[in-house]
Amino acid sequence: MKIGIVCYPTFGGSGVVATELGMALADKGHEVHFITYNQPVRLDFISHNLHFHEVLLEEYPLFHYQPYELALSTKMVDVVEKHHLEVLHVHYAIPHAYAAYMAKQMLKEKGIHIKVVTTLHGTDITLVGSHPTYKTAVEFSINHSDVVTAVSKSLKDTTNRLFNIKKEIQVIYNFIDDEKYDHANHEECQRIALANPNERILTHVSNFRSVKRTEDVVRIFHLVQQDVPSKLLMVGDGPERAKTEQLVEQLGLSGKVFFLGNSNEVAKVLCYSDVFLLPSETESFGLAALEAMAANTPVISTNTGGLPEVNIHGKTGYLSNLGDVVEMSQNTISILKDDATLLQFKQNAKAHTKQFSLENILPVYEDIYKSCCETS
Ligand code: GMT
C-alpha cells in the first residue's frame, strides 16, 4: 500500500512509534511517505520504500505565529496527489488530525478520496487536547477521522470521558522490535566504564518535561544509594533538566548521577541498566518502560494512566502512587537486594515484552489500512 505518516519528528514517544512503524511497513514492501517539519530522529533510510517530505514555513512580518497547520495540510494534499497515497496515518491529534481533515476536504474537491487514521498518544488528550483552547477542534477532528486508535485501554477510556466521541476507538499498544534490545547485539556493552563491579545502575529516559517528574527520579535514587552502592544515568533533555541537575548537587550526588543528553542509542544505554525509573505524573502507555523491559530491565513506576497495562506489579517491577518516592525507593532496593531476585525480575520483564512485539502489532495496523480503504 501507499501510506503517508504524519508525526512530530522529535524524541517524543509518538514520533518514535510513528517512525518505527513506518520503517517496519517499508521493510514489508509498503511505500511510506513521512510528512513533517524535520527528518524524524529515529528515521533510518534503510529502504528505497521510505520517503521524507519536509513541511516548510514561510516567514511573514504579519505572522505572530506561523500557520503550521496550513503548510502541513497543503503538503499532505501535494504528497497524496503526486504519489497516489491511499491512507494518511496521523500520530498525535494536535494539530495533525485537524490538518488531515482539511487535506481530506481539499482532496475531495479534486475527486480524490483519502482515508485518515488518527492515533491518539497521550498528552494530545490528557494534558493539552482537553484544554478549552483546543478541545472543540480536537473533538471535531477525532470524530471526522475514518479510524481512531489509542495506545492503551486507559487512554481510550480517558478520551471517551473527556470528549464526546461518536466512534469506536481501537486500542493498539505501543510495540517493540525485540531484536534491537537483545544484549547479544551489543557486545560493546561494558558497564565497567560507568560503575564499579559492586555497583548497580539505575536509568531514566525521557524528554524531561514536568509530567516526567525527573526530580522524583533523583529523590528515589538518593534513598536507594544510601542502601545499595549505585549510579544513576539520566538520558534525554528538556525543560526540567536544569532544575534536576541542581537537585543532584543539593543532595550531594554529583559524581553518582550522569546526564547523558538526548541519545539515538537508547538500547545501548539500557544494556547497562539494572532498574528503570519512571515516576511520571501520567503516562498513556509508557513506551520508555517497554523499551527498558525489552532490554531486561525491571521498571519502578507510578500506577497512573496506562502504566499498569505495561508494568506488572511484583513481576516486571513495581507500581506506586504518584509522588511516593519512599515506597518507590524501597521497591527498587527489594529488586536489587540480591543477584537471584534481580535476575528473576529481569527475566520476567523481558518475557512480558513478547506480547508487545512488532510482529504481533504490525499486522493489526496493516488490517486497519486495508479495511478502511475497502469502505467507501
Ligand atoms: O511522553 C511524552 O511526553 C511524549 C509523548 C508523545 O506523544 O510524544 O508520549 C506519549 O506517547 C507515547 C507513545 O504512544 C506513550 O508511550 C507515552 O506514554 C505518552 N506520554 C504520556 O502520556 C505522558
mmCIF file of C-alpha atoms and ligand atoms in Angstrom:
data_model
loop_
_atom_site.group_PDB
_atom_site.id
_atom_site.type_symbol
_atom_site.label_atom_id
_atom_site.label_comp_id
_atom_site.label_asym_id
_atom_site.label_seq_id
_atom_site.Cartn_x
_atom_site.Cartn_y
_atom_site.Cartn_z
ATOM 1 C CA MET A 1 0.000 0.000 0.000
ATOM 2 C CA LYS A 2 0.980 3.664 -0.263
ATOM 3 C CA ILE A 3 0.865 5.217 3.191
ATOM 4 C CA GLY A 4 1.521 8.767 4.430
ATOM 5 C CA ILE A 5 2.734 9.130 8.038
ATOM 6 C CA VAL A 6 2.444 12.451 9.849
ATOM 7 C CA CYS A 7 4.174 12.842 13.208
ATOM 8 C CA TYR A 8 6.393 15.008 15.401
ATOM 9 C CA PRO A 9 9.983 14.301 14.360
ATOM 10 C CA THR A 10 11.425 14.759 17.875
ATOM 11 C CA PHE A 11 12.401 12.407 20.727
ATOM 12 C CA GLY A 12 8.767 12.156 21.985
ATOM 13 C CA GLY A 13 7.183 8.698 22.150
ATOM 14 C CA SER A 14 4.599 9.387 19.439
ATOM 15 C CA GLY A 15 7.343 10.284 16.944
ATOM 16 C CA VAL A 16 9.292 7.156 17.872
ATOM 17 C CA VAL A 17 6.246 4.887 17.419
ATOM 18 C CA ALA A 18 5.369 6.544 14.078
ATOM 19 C CA THR A 19 8.937 6.231 12.800
ATOM 20 C CA GLU A 20 9.413 2.601 13.858
ATOM 21 C CA LEU A 21 6.030 1.749 12.332
ATOM 22 C CA GLY A 22 6.877 3.476 9.032
ATOM 23 C CA MET A 23 10.252 1.722 8.790
ATOM 24 C CA ALA A 24 8.679 -1.686 9.512
ATOM 25 C CA LEU A 25 5.942 -1.094 6.905
ATOM 26 C CA ALA A 26 8.565 -0.143 4.315
ATOM 27 C CA ASP A 27 10.505 -3.296 5.201
ATOM 28 C CA LYS A 28 7.388 -5.313 4.381
ATOM 29 C CA GLY A 29 7.153 -3.699 0.953
ATOM 30 C CA HIS A 30 4.745 -0.812 1.554
ATOM 31 C CA GLU A 31 5.603 2.617 0.146
ATOM 32 C CA VAL A 32 5.838 5.006 3.106
ATOM 33 C CA HIS A 33 5.952 8.807 2.979
ATOM 34 C CA PHE A 34 6.800 10.764 6.143
ATOM 35 C CA ILE A 35 5.379 14.298 6.157
ATOM 36 C CA THR A 36 6.758 16.520 8.923
ATOM 37 C CA TYR A 37 8.913 19.608 9.600
ATOM 38 C CA ASN A 38 12.206 17.737 10.150
ATOM 39 C CA GLN A 39 13.553 14.312 9.422
ATOM 40 C CA PRO A 40 12.310 12.097 12.315
ATOM 41 C CA VAL A 41 15.197 11.421 14.710
ATOM 42 C CA ARG A 42 14.996 7.634 14.525
ATOM 43 C CA LEU A 43 14.406 7.522 10.760
ATOM 44 C CA ASP A 44 16.975 5.345 9.055
ATOM 45 C CA PHE A 45 16.770 5.328 5.256
ATOM 46 C CA ILE A 46 17.331 1.613 5.062
ATOM 47 C CA SER A 47 14.759 1.041 2.331
ATOM 48 C CA HIS A 48 14.019 2.535 -1.059
ATOM 49 C CA ASN A 49 10.341 2.444 0.007
ATOM 50 C CA LEU A 50 10.901 5.257 2.531
ATOM 51 C CA HIS A 51 10.436 8.917 1.632
ATOM 52 C CA PHE A 52 10.562 12.120 3.638
ATOM 53 C CA HIS A 53 8.705 15.328 2.699
ATOM 54 C CA GLU A 54 9.663 18.396 4.708
ATOM 55 C CA VAL A 55 6.953 20.897 5.648
ATOM 56 C CA LEU A 56 8.483 24.333 5.108
ATOM 57 C CA LEU A 57 7.154 27.518 6.683
ATOM 58 C CA GLU A 58 7.190 30.975 5.123
ATOM 59 C CA GLU A 59 8.209 33.925 7.313
ATOM 60 C CA TYR A 60 5.953 36.956 7.019
ATOM 61 C CA PRO A 61 6.074 40.025 9.288
ATOM 62 C CA LEU A 62 2.335 39.902 9.950
ATOM 63 C CA PHE A 63 2.517 36.399 11.427
ATOM 64 C CA HIS A 64 2.985 36.387 15.163
ATOM 65 C CA TYR A 65 2.594 32.590 14.972
ATOM 66 C CA GLN A 66 3.417 30.793 11.737
ATOM 67 C CA PRO A 67 0.390 28.815 10.438
ATOM 68 C CA TYR A 68 1.915 25.301 10.568
ATOM 69 C CA GLU A 69 -1.459 23.529 10.042
ATOM 70 C CA LEU A 70 -1.924 25.340 6.734
ATOM 71 C CA ALA A 71 1.519 24.412 5.476
ATOM 72 C CA LEU A 72 1.070 20.815 6.698
ATOM 73 C CA SER A 73 -2.344 20.293 5.072
ATOM 74 C CA THR A 74 -1.056 21.841 1.820
ATOM 75 C CA LYS A 75 1.915 19.439 1.884
ATOM 76 C CA MET A 76 -0.404 16.487 2.620
ATOM 77 C CA VAL A 77 -2.532 17.384 -0.430
ATOM 78 C CA ASP A 78 0.576 17.680 -2.644
ATOM 79 C CA VAL A 79 2.091 14.375 -1.496
ATOM 80 C CA VAL A 80 -1.189 12.409 -1.680
ATOM 81 C CA GLU A 81 -1.818 13.719 -5.192
ATOM 82 C CA LYS A 82 1.692 13.270 -6.523
ATOM 83 C CA HIS A 83 2.367 9.808 -5.021
ATOM 84 C CA HIS A 84 -1.212 8.443 -5.141
ATOM 85 C CA LEU A 85 -1.338 7.685 -1.415
ATOM 86 C CA GLU A 86 -4.244 5.579 -0.152
ATOM 87 C CA VAL A 87 -4.151 6.398 3.534
ATOM 88 C CA LEU A 88 -2.807 9.128 5.839
ATOM 89 C CA HIS A 89 -1.866 7.896 9.313
ATOM 90 C CA VAL A 90 -1.524 10.847 11.689
ATOM 91 C CA HIS A 91 0.152 10.424 15.076
ATOM 92 C CA TYR A 92 -0.803 12.815 17.902
ATOM 93 C CA ALA A 93 -4.111 14.582 17.341
ATOM 94 C CA ILE A 94 -2.845 18.163 17.693
ATOM 95 C CA PRO A 95 -2.693 19.573 15.064
ATOM 96 C CA HIS A 96 -2.228 16.550 12.797
ATOM 97 C CA ALA A 97 -5.810 15.194 12.853
ATOM 98 C CA TYR A 98 -7.178 18.665 12.164
ATOM 99 C CA ALA A 99 -4.723 19.282 9.283
ATOM 100 C CA ALA A 100 -5.589 15.838 7.851
ATOM 101 C CA TYR A 101 -9.306 16.694 7.932
ATOM 102 C CA MET A 102 -8.576 19.885 5.951
ATOM 103 C CA ALA A 103 -6.400 17.969 3.455
ATOM 104 C CA LYS A 104 -9.157 15.379 3.022
ATOM 105 C CA GLN A 105 -11.701 18.102 2.180
ATOM 106 C CA MET A 106 -9.350 19.792 -0.303
ATOM 107 C CA LEU A 107 -8.615 16.447 -1.978
ATOM 108 C CA LYS A 108 -12.340 15.644 -2.197
ATOM 109 C CA GLU A 109 -12.784 18.793 -4.337
ATOM 110 C CA LYS A 110 -10.265 17.231 -6.737
ATOM 111 C CA GLY A 111 -12.127 13.901 -6.777
ATOM 112 C CA ILE A 112 -9.519 12.151 -4.574
ATOM 113 C CA HIS A 113 -10.788 10.203 -1.556
ATOM 114 C CA ILE A 114 -8.064 9.702 1.037
ATOM 115 C CA LYS A 115 -8.634 7.789 4.298
ATOM 116 C CA VAL A 116 -7.417 9.231 7.599
ATOM 117 C CA VAL A 117 -6.295 7.079 10.546
ATOM 118 C CA THR A 118 -5.623 9.032 13.766
ATOM 119 C CA THR A 119 -3.581 7.544 16.603
ATOM 120 C CA LEU A 120 -4.014 9.206 19.999
ATOM 121 C CA HIS A 121 -0.817 9.055 22.048
ATOM 122 C CA GLY A 122 -1.494 10.671 25.395
ATOM 123 C CA THR A 123 -0.843 14.308 26.131
ATOM 124 C CA ASP A 124 -2.775 15.209 22.946
ATOM 125 C CA ILE A 125 -5.771 14.062 25.038
ATOM 126 C CA THR A 126 -4.802 14.292 28.708
ATOM 127 C CA LEU A 127 -2.777 17.475 29.164
ATOM 128 C CA VAL A 128 -3.236 19.584 26.022
ATOM 129 C CA GLY A 129 -6.131 18.267 23.936
ATOM 130 C CA SER A 130 -8.836 18.611 26.552
ATOM 131 C CA HIS A 131 -7.845 22.196 27.393
ATOM 132 C CA PRO A 132 -10.658 24.619 26.400
ATOM 133 C CA THR A 133 -8.229 26.315 23.963
ATOM 134 C CA TYR A 134 -8.144 23.202 21.761
ATOM 135 C CA LYS A 135 -10.965 20.894 22.882
ATOM 136 C CA THR A 136 -13.593 21.727 20.211
ATOM 137 C CA ALA A 137 -11.177 21.295 17.302
ATOM 138 C CA VAL A 138 -9.637 18.103 18.751
ATOM 139 C CA GLU A 139 -13.083 16.521 19.326
ATOM 140 C CA PHE A 140 -14.171 17.502 15.798
ATOM 141 C CA SER A 141 -11.080 16.077 14.132
ATOM 142 C CA ILE A 142 -11.232 12.803 16.113
ATOM 143 C CA ASN A 143 -14.898 12.360 15.148
ATOM 144 C CA HIS A 144 -14.094 13.041 11.493
ATOM 145 C CA SER A 145 -11.187 10.574 11.211
ATOM 146 C CA ASP A 146 -12.028 7.349 9.372
ATOM 147 C CA VAL A 147 -10.366 5.237 12.077
ATOM 148 C CA VAL A 148 -9.217 6.246 15.564
ATOM 149 C CA THR A 149 -6.757 4.236 17.639
ATOM 150 C CA ALA A 150 -5.395 4.781 21.164
ATOM 151 C CA VAL A 151 -2.220 3.315 22.644
ATOM 152 C CA SER A 152 -3.883 1.843 25.773
ATOM 153 C CA LYS A 153 -7.271 0.975 27.284
ATOM 154 C CA SER A 154 -6.672 3.726 29.808
ATOM 155 C CA LEU A 155 -6.230 6.330 27.045
ATOM 156 C CA LYS A 156 -9.360 5.089 25.253
ATOM 157 C CA ASP A 157 -11.396 5.445 28.475
ATOM 158 C CA THR A 158 -9.934 8.879 29.206
ATOM 159 C CA THR A 159 -10.721 10.070 25.665
ATOM 160 C CA ASN A 160 -14.327 8.898 25.990
ATOM 161 C CA ARG A 161 -14.600 10.573 29.401
ATOM 162 C CA LEU A 162 -13.165 13.942 28.351
ATOM 163 C CA PHE A 163 -14.702 14.241 24.850
ATOM 164 C CA ASN A 164 -17.995 13.468 23.151
ATOM 165 C CA ILE A 165 -16.630 10.777 20.828
ATOM 166 C CA LYS A 166 -19.061 9.278 18.347
ATOM 167 C CA LYS A 167 -16.958 6.423 17.016
ATOM 168 C CA GLU A 168 -15.304 3.291 18.365
ATOM 169 C CA ILE A 169 -11.685 3.786 19.429
ATOM 170 C CA GLN A 170 -9.479 0.735 18.789
ATOM 171 C CA VAL A 171 -6.710 0.003 21.286
ATOM 172 C CA ILE A 172 -3.343 -0.803 19.691
ATOM 173 C CA TYR A 173 -0.498 -0.924 22.159
ATOM 174 C CA ASN A 174 2.946 0.549 21.572
ATOM 175 C CA PHE A 175 5.292 -2.109 20.236
ATOM 176 C CA ILE A 176 8.926 -3.083 20.337
ATOM 177 C CA ASP A 177 11.401 -4.508 17.854
ATOM 178 C CA ASP A 178 12.758 -7.062 20.305
ATOM 179 C CA GLU A 179 15.933 -7.843 18.394
ATOM 180 C CA LYS A 180 17.231 -4.303 18.811
ATOM 181 C CA TYR A 181 17.280 -4.789 22.564
ATOM 182 C CA ASP A 182 18.881 -8.188 22.831
ATOM 183 C CA HIS A 183 22.117 -7.956 24.739
ATOM 184 C CA ALA A 184 23.666 -10.281 22.215
ATOM 185 C CA ASN A 185 23.553 -7.434 19.722
ATOM 186 C CA HIS A 186 25.594 -5.195 21.995
ATOM 187 C CA GLU A 187 28.901 -6.850 22.533
ATOM 188 C CA GLU A 188 30.344 -3.445 23.381
ATOM 189 C CA CYS A 189 28.054 -3.187 26.419
ATOM 190 C CA GLN A 190 30.732 -2.519 29.034
ATOM 191 C CA ARG A 191 29.199 -1.359 32.281
ATOM 192 C CA ILE A 192 32.645 -1.149 33.818
ATOM 193 C CA ALA A 193 33.057 2.242 32.106
ATOM 194 C CA LEU A 194 30.236 3.670 34.238
ATOM 195 C CA ALA A 195 30.157 1.815 37.515
ATOM 196 C CA ASN A 196 32.341 -0.312 39.751
ATOM 197 C CA PRO A 197 31.654 -4.072 39.698
ATOM 198 C CA ASN A 198 29.873 -3.875 43.097
ATOM 199 C CA GLU A 199 27.567 -1.053 41.978
ATOM 200 C CA ARG A 200 24.068 -1.272 40.452
ATOM 201 C CA ILE A 201 22.996 1.011 37.607
ATOM 202 C CA LEU A 202 19.638 2.824 37.623
ATOM 203 C CA THR A 203 18.382 4.564 34.475
ATOM 204 C CA HIS A 204 15.772 7.115 33.457
ATOM 205 C CA VAL A 205 14.962 8.125 29.859
ATOM 206 C CA SER A 206 12.572 10.947 28.966
ATOM 207 C CA ASN A 207 12.142 14.340 27.364
ATOM 208 C CA PHE A 208 12.489 15.995 30.807
ATOM 209 C CA ARG A 209 9.047 17.618 30.742
ATOM 210 C CA SER A 210 7.380 18.282 34.102
ATOM 211 C CA VAL A 211 4.987 15.334 33.536
ATOM 212 C CA LYS A 212 8.034 13.012 33.836
ATOM 213 C CA ARG A 213 8.814 14.135 37.440
ATOM 214 C CA THR A 214 12.580 13.941 36.924
ATOM 215 C CA GLU A 215 13.170 15.386 40.412
ATOM 216 C CA ASP A 216 11.355 12.343 41.848
ATOM 217 C CA VAL A 217 13.829 10.172 39.896
ATOM 218 C CA VAL A 218 16.692 11.875 41.752
ATOM 219 C CA ARG A 219 14.900 11.624 45.120
ATOM 220 C CA ILE A 220 14.328 7.881 44.634
ATOM 221 C CA PHE A 221 17.988 7.402 43.707
ATOM 222 C CA HIS A 222 19.087 9.469 46.728
ATOM 223 C CA LEU A 223 17.353 6.976 49.052
ATOM 224 C CA VAL A 224 18.455 3.874 47.105
ATOM 225 C CA GLN A 225 22.172 4.734 47.046
ATOM 226 C CA GLN A 226 22.177 5.047 50.859
ATOM 227 C CA ASP A 227 21.497 1.294 50.962
ATOM 228 C CA VAL A 228 22.809 -0.069 47.686
ATOM 229 C CA PRO A 229 26.033 1.203 46.045
ATOM 230 C CA SER A 230 24.782 2.539 42.721
ATOM 231 C CA LYS A 231 24.912 5.055 39.876
ATOM 232 C CA LEU A 232 22.101 6.845 38.021
ATOM 233 C CA LEU A 233 22.035 7.513 34.262
ATOM 234 C CA MET A 234 19.702 10.309 33.122
ATOM 235 C CA VAL A 235 19.087 10.143 29.357
ATOM 236 C CA GLY A 236 17.296 12.901 27.416
ATOM 237 C CA ASP A 237 16.886 16.627 27.602
ATOM 238 C CA GLY A 238 14.132 19.157 28.147
ATOM 239 C CA PRO A 239 12.759 21.995 30.286
ATOM 240 C CA GLU A 240 13.237 20.287 33.685
ATOM 241 C CA ARG A 241 16.885 19.298 33.187
ATOM 242 C CA ALA A 242 18.498 22.367 34.816
ATOM 243 C CA LYS A 243 16.298 22.078 37.948
ATOM 244 C CA THR A 244 17.026 18.356 38.163
ATOM 245 C CA GLU A 245 20.784 18.932 37.877
ATOM 246 C CA GLN A 246 20.534 21.490 40.694
ATOM 247 C CA LEU A 247 18.792 18.953 42.925
ATOM 248 C CA VAL A 248 21.573 16.440 42.240
ATOM 249 C CA GLU A 249 24.094 18.999 43.503
ATOM 250 C CA GLN A 250 21.996 19.975 46.525
ATOM 251 C CA LEU A 251 21.713 16.324 47.581
ATOM 252 C CA GLY A 252 25.465 15.825 47.176
ATOM 253 C CA LEU A 253 25.022 13.279 44.401
ATOM 254 C CA SER A 254 27.374 14.770 41.794
ATOM 255 C CA GLY A 255 29.718 12.009 40.665
ATOM 256 C CA LYS A 256 26.983 9.405 41.075
ATOM 257 C CA VAL A 257 24.485 10.819 38.564
ATOM 258 C CA PHE A 258 25.343 11.211 34.867
ATOM 259 C CA PHE A 259 23.274 13.352 32.484
ATOM 260 C CA LEU A 260 23.844 11.882 29.026
ATOM 261 C CA GLY A 261 21.580 14.196 26.973
ATOM 262 C CA ASN A 262 19.488 13.046 24.026
ATOM 263 C CA SER A 263 20.523 9.735 22.537
ATOM 264 C CA ASN A 264 19.642 7.788 19.431
ATOM 265 C CA GLU A 265 21.089 4.723 21.082
ATOM 266 C CA VAL A 266 18.726 4.090 23.956
ATOM 267 C CA ALA A 267 19.069 0.323 23.503
ATOM 268 C CA LYS A 268 22.827 0.590 24.117
ATOM 269 C CA VAL A 269 22.355 2.691 27.266
ATOM 270 C CA LEU A 270 19.725 0.282 28.558
ATOM 271 C CA CYS A 271 22.070 -2.664 28.248
ATOM 272 C CA TYR A 272 23.950 -1.233 31.261
ATOM 273 C CA SER A 273 20.834 -0.926 33.408
ATOM 274 C CA ASP A 274 19.607 -2.886 36.409
ATOM 275 C CA VAL A 275 16.437 -0.886 37.169
ATOM 276 C CA PHE A 276 14.497 1.722 35.152
ATOM 277 C CA LEU A 277 12.745 4.583 36.991
ATOM 278 C CA LEU A 278 9.568 6.136 35.547
ATOM 279 C CA PRO A 279 7.705 8.089 38.269
ATOM 280 C CA SER A 280 5.537 10.044 35.754
ATOM 281 C CA GLU A 281 2.514 12.110 36.710
ATOM 282 C CA THR A 282 0.723 10.354 33.861
ATOM 283 C CA GLU A 283 1.696 8.033 31.011
ATOM 284 C CA SER A 284 -0.848 6.892 28.453
ATOM 285 C CA PHE A 285 1.294 3.808 27.861
ATOM 286 C CA GLY A 286 4.944 4.318 28.797
ATOM 287 C CA LEU A 287 6.984 3.348 25.740
ATOM 288 C CA ALA A 288 10.175 4.072 27.697
ATOM 289 C CA ALA A 289 9.166 1.383 30.227
ATOM 290 C CA LEU A 290 8.548 -1.144 27.454
ATOM 291 C CA GLU A 291 11.930 -0.361 25.872
ATOM 292 C CA ALA A 292 13.599 -0.873 29.246
ATOM 293 C CA MET A 293 11.842 -4.196 29.793
ATOM 294 C CA ALA A 294 12.869 -5.362 26.314
ATOM 295 C CA ALA A 295 16.452 -4.716 27.443
ATOM 296 C CA ASN A 296 15.949 -6.974 30.518
ATOM 297 C CA THR A 297 15.401 -4.060 32.877
ATOM 298 C CA PRO A 298 12.652 -4.163 35.542
ATOM 299 C CA VAL A 299 10.628 -0.954 35.986
ATOM 300 C CA ILE A 300 9.773 1.109 39.048
ATOM 301 C CA SER A 301 6.871 3.354 38.032
ATOM 302 C CA THR A 302 3.771 5.137 39.184
ATOM 303 C CA ASN A 303 0.396 3.434 38.760
ATOM 304 C CA THR A 304 -1.062 6.218 36.605
ATOM 305 C CA GLY A 305 -2.699 6.054 33.152
ATOM 306 C CA GLY A 306 -1.745 3.016 31.079
ATOM 307 C CA LEU A 307 1.322 2.036 33.130
ATOM 308 C CA PRO A 308 -0.460 -0.898 34.865
ATOM 309 C CA GLU A 309 -1.149 -2.319 31.375
ATOM 310 C CA VAL A 310 2.610 -2.466 30.733
ATOM 311 C CA ASN A 311 4.347 -2.911 34.088
ATOM 312 C CA ILE A 312 3.077 -5.825 36.173
ATOM 313 C CA HIS A 313 3.320 -5.207 39.931
ATOM 314 C CA GLY A 314 5.642 -7.673 41.677
ATOM 315 C CA LYS A 315 6.601 -9.363 38.405
ATOM 316 C CA THR A 316 8.188 -6.986 35.892
ATOM 317 C CA GLY A 317 8.759 -4.291 38.508
ATOM 318 C CA TYR A 318 6.550 -2.349 40.931
ATOM 319 C CA LEU A 319 3.851 0.344 40.764
ATOM 320 C CA SER A 320 3.315 3.078 43.383
ATOM 321 C CA ASN A 321 1.136 6.121 43.920
ATOM 322 C CA LEU A 322 2.288 9.361 42.319
ATOM 323 C CA GLY A 323 4.956 11.084 44.417
ATOM 324 C CA ASP A 324 5.543 8.171 46.824
ATOM 325 C CA VAL A 325 9.330 8.271 46.411
ATOM 326 C CA VAL A 326 9.879 6.382 49.679
ATOM 327 C CA GLU A 327 7.875 3.362 48.522
ATOM 328 C CA MET A 328 9.477 3.547 45.058
ATOM 329 C CA SER A 329 12.954 3.513 46.614
ATOM 330 C CA GLN A 330 12.050 0.572 48.911
ATOM 331 C CA ASN A 331 10.743 -1.366 45.911
ATOM 332 C CA THR A 332 13.934 -0.607 43.977
ATOM 333 C CA ILE A 333 16.058 -1.841 46.879
ATOM 334 C CA SER A 334 13.978 -5.017 47.140
ATOM 335 C CA ILE A 335 14.718 -5.817 43.470
ATOM 336 C CA LEU A 336 18.413 -5.017 43.818
ATOM 337 C CA LYS A 337 18.947 -6.765 47.158
ATOM 338 C CA ASP A 338 20.454 -9.936 45.703
ATOM 339 C CA ASP A 339 21.528 -11.263 42.318
ATOM 340 C CA ALA A 340 18.900 -14.020 42.208
ATOM 341 C CA THR A 341 15.972 -11.617 42.766
ATOM 342 C CA LEU A 342 17.339 -9.144 40.219
ATOM 343 C CA LEU A 343 17.802 -11.922 37.653
ATOM 344 C CA GLN A 344 14.222 -13.142 38.181
ATOM 345 C CA PHE A 345 12.798 -9.622 37.643
ATOM 346 C CA LYS A 346 15.000 -9.134 34.561
ATOM 347 C CA GLN A 347 13.755 -12.401 33.044
ATOM 348 C CA ASN A 348 10.113 -11.581 33.850
ATOM 349 C CA ALA A 349 10.458 -8.120 32.297
ATOM 350 C CA LYS A 350 11.934 -9.497 29.077
ATOM 351 C CA ALA A 351 9.351 -12.290 28.802
ATOM 352 C CA HIS A 352 6.469 -9.836 29.272
ATOM 353 C CA THR A 353 7.538 -7.739 26.263
ATOM 354 C CA LYS A 354 6.865 -10.631 23.836
ATOM 355 C CA GLN A 355 3.161 -9.716 23.649
ATOM 356 C CA PHE A 356 4.135 -6.192 22.502
ATOM 357 C CA SER A 357 6.372 -7.402 19.693
ATOM 358 C CA LEU A 358 6.455 -5.664 16.332
ATOM 359 C CA GLU A 359 5.473 -8.889 14.598
ATOM 360 C CA ASN A 360 2.198 -9.001 16.571
ATOM 361 C CA ILE A 361 1.270 -5.320 16.241
ATOM 362 C CA LEU A 362 2.297 -4.549 12.631
ATOM 363 C CA PRO A 363 -0.408 -6.757 11.015
ATOM 364 C CA VAL A 364 -3.045 -5.005 13.141
ATOM 365 C CA TYR A 365 -2.151 -1.644 11.575
ATOM 366 C CA GLU A 366 -1.991 -3.236 8.110
ATOM 367 C CA ASP A 367 -5.511 -4.675 8.581
ATOM 368 C CA ILE A 368 -6.794 -1.262 9.610
ATOM 369 C CA TYR A 369 -5.348 0.388 6.487
ATOM 370 C CA LYS A 370 -6.757 -2.343 4.245
ATOM 371 C CA SER A 371 -10.246 -2.376 5.720
ATOM 372 C CA CYS A 372 -10.645 1.393 5.841
ATOM 373 C CA CYS A 373 -9.575 1.646 2.177
ATOM 374 C CA GLU A 374 -12.152 -1.011 1.246
ATOM 375 C CA THR A 375 -15.036 1.005 2.702
ATOM 376 C CA SER A 376 -16.352 3.920 0.645
HETATM 377 O O1 GMT B 1 5.957 11.250 26.833
HETATM 378 C C1 GMT B 1 5.770 12.279 26.197
HETATM 379 O O2 GMT B 1 5.523 13.337 26.722
HETATM 380 C C2 GMT B 1 5.822 12.211 24.712
HETATM 381 C C3 GMT B 1 4.549 11.678 24.213
HETATM 382 C C4 GMT B 1 4.428 11.871 22.748
HETATM 383 O O3 GMT B 1 3.294 11.875 22.319
HETATM 384 O O4 GMT B 1 5.364 12.041 22.012
HETATM 385 O O5 GMT B 1 4.450 10.297 24.606
HETATM 386 C C5 GMT B 1 3.181 9.735 24.680
HETATM 387 O O6 GMT B 1 3.145 8.782 23.637
HETATM 388 C C6 GMT B 1 3.925 7.604 23.826
HETATM 389 C C7 GMT B 1 3.811 6.731 22.581
HETATM 390 O O7 GMT B 1 2.498 6.333 22.335
HETATM 391 C C8 GMT B 1 3.437 6.876 25.099
HETATM 392 O O8 GMT B 1 4.151 5.669 25.283
HETATM 393 C C9 GMT B 1 3.674 7.819 26.279
HETATM 394 O O9 GMT B 1 3.197 7.204 27.458
HETATM 395 C C10 GMT B 1 2.912 9.135 26.055
HETATM 396 N N1 GMT B 1 3.287 10.092 27.114
HETATM 397 C C11 GMT B 1 2.406 10.499 28.034
HETATM 398 O O10 GMT B 1 1.247 10.111 28.089
HETATM 399 C C12 GMT B 1 2.951 11.480 29.018
#
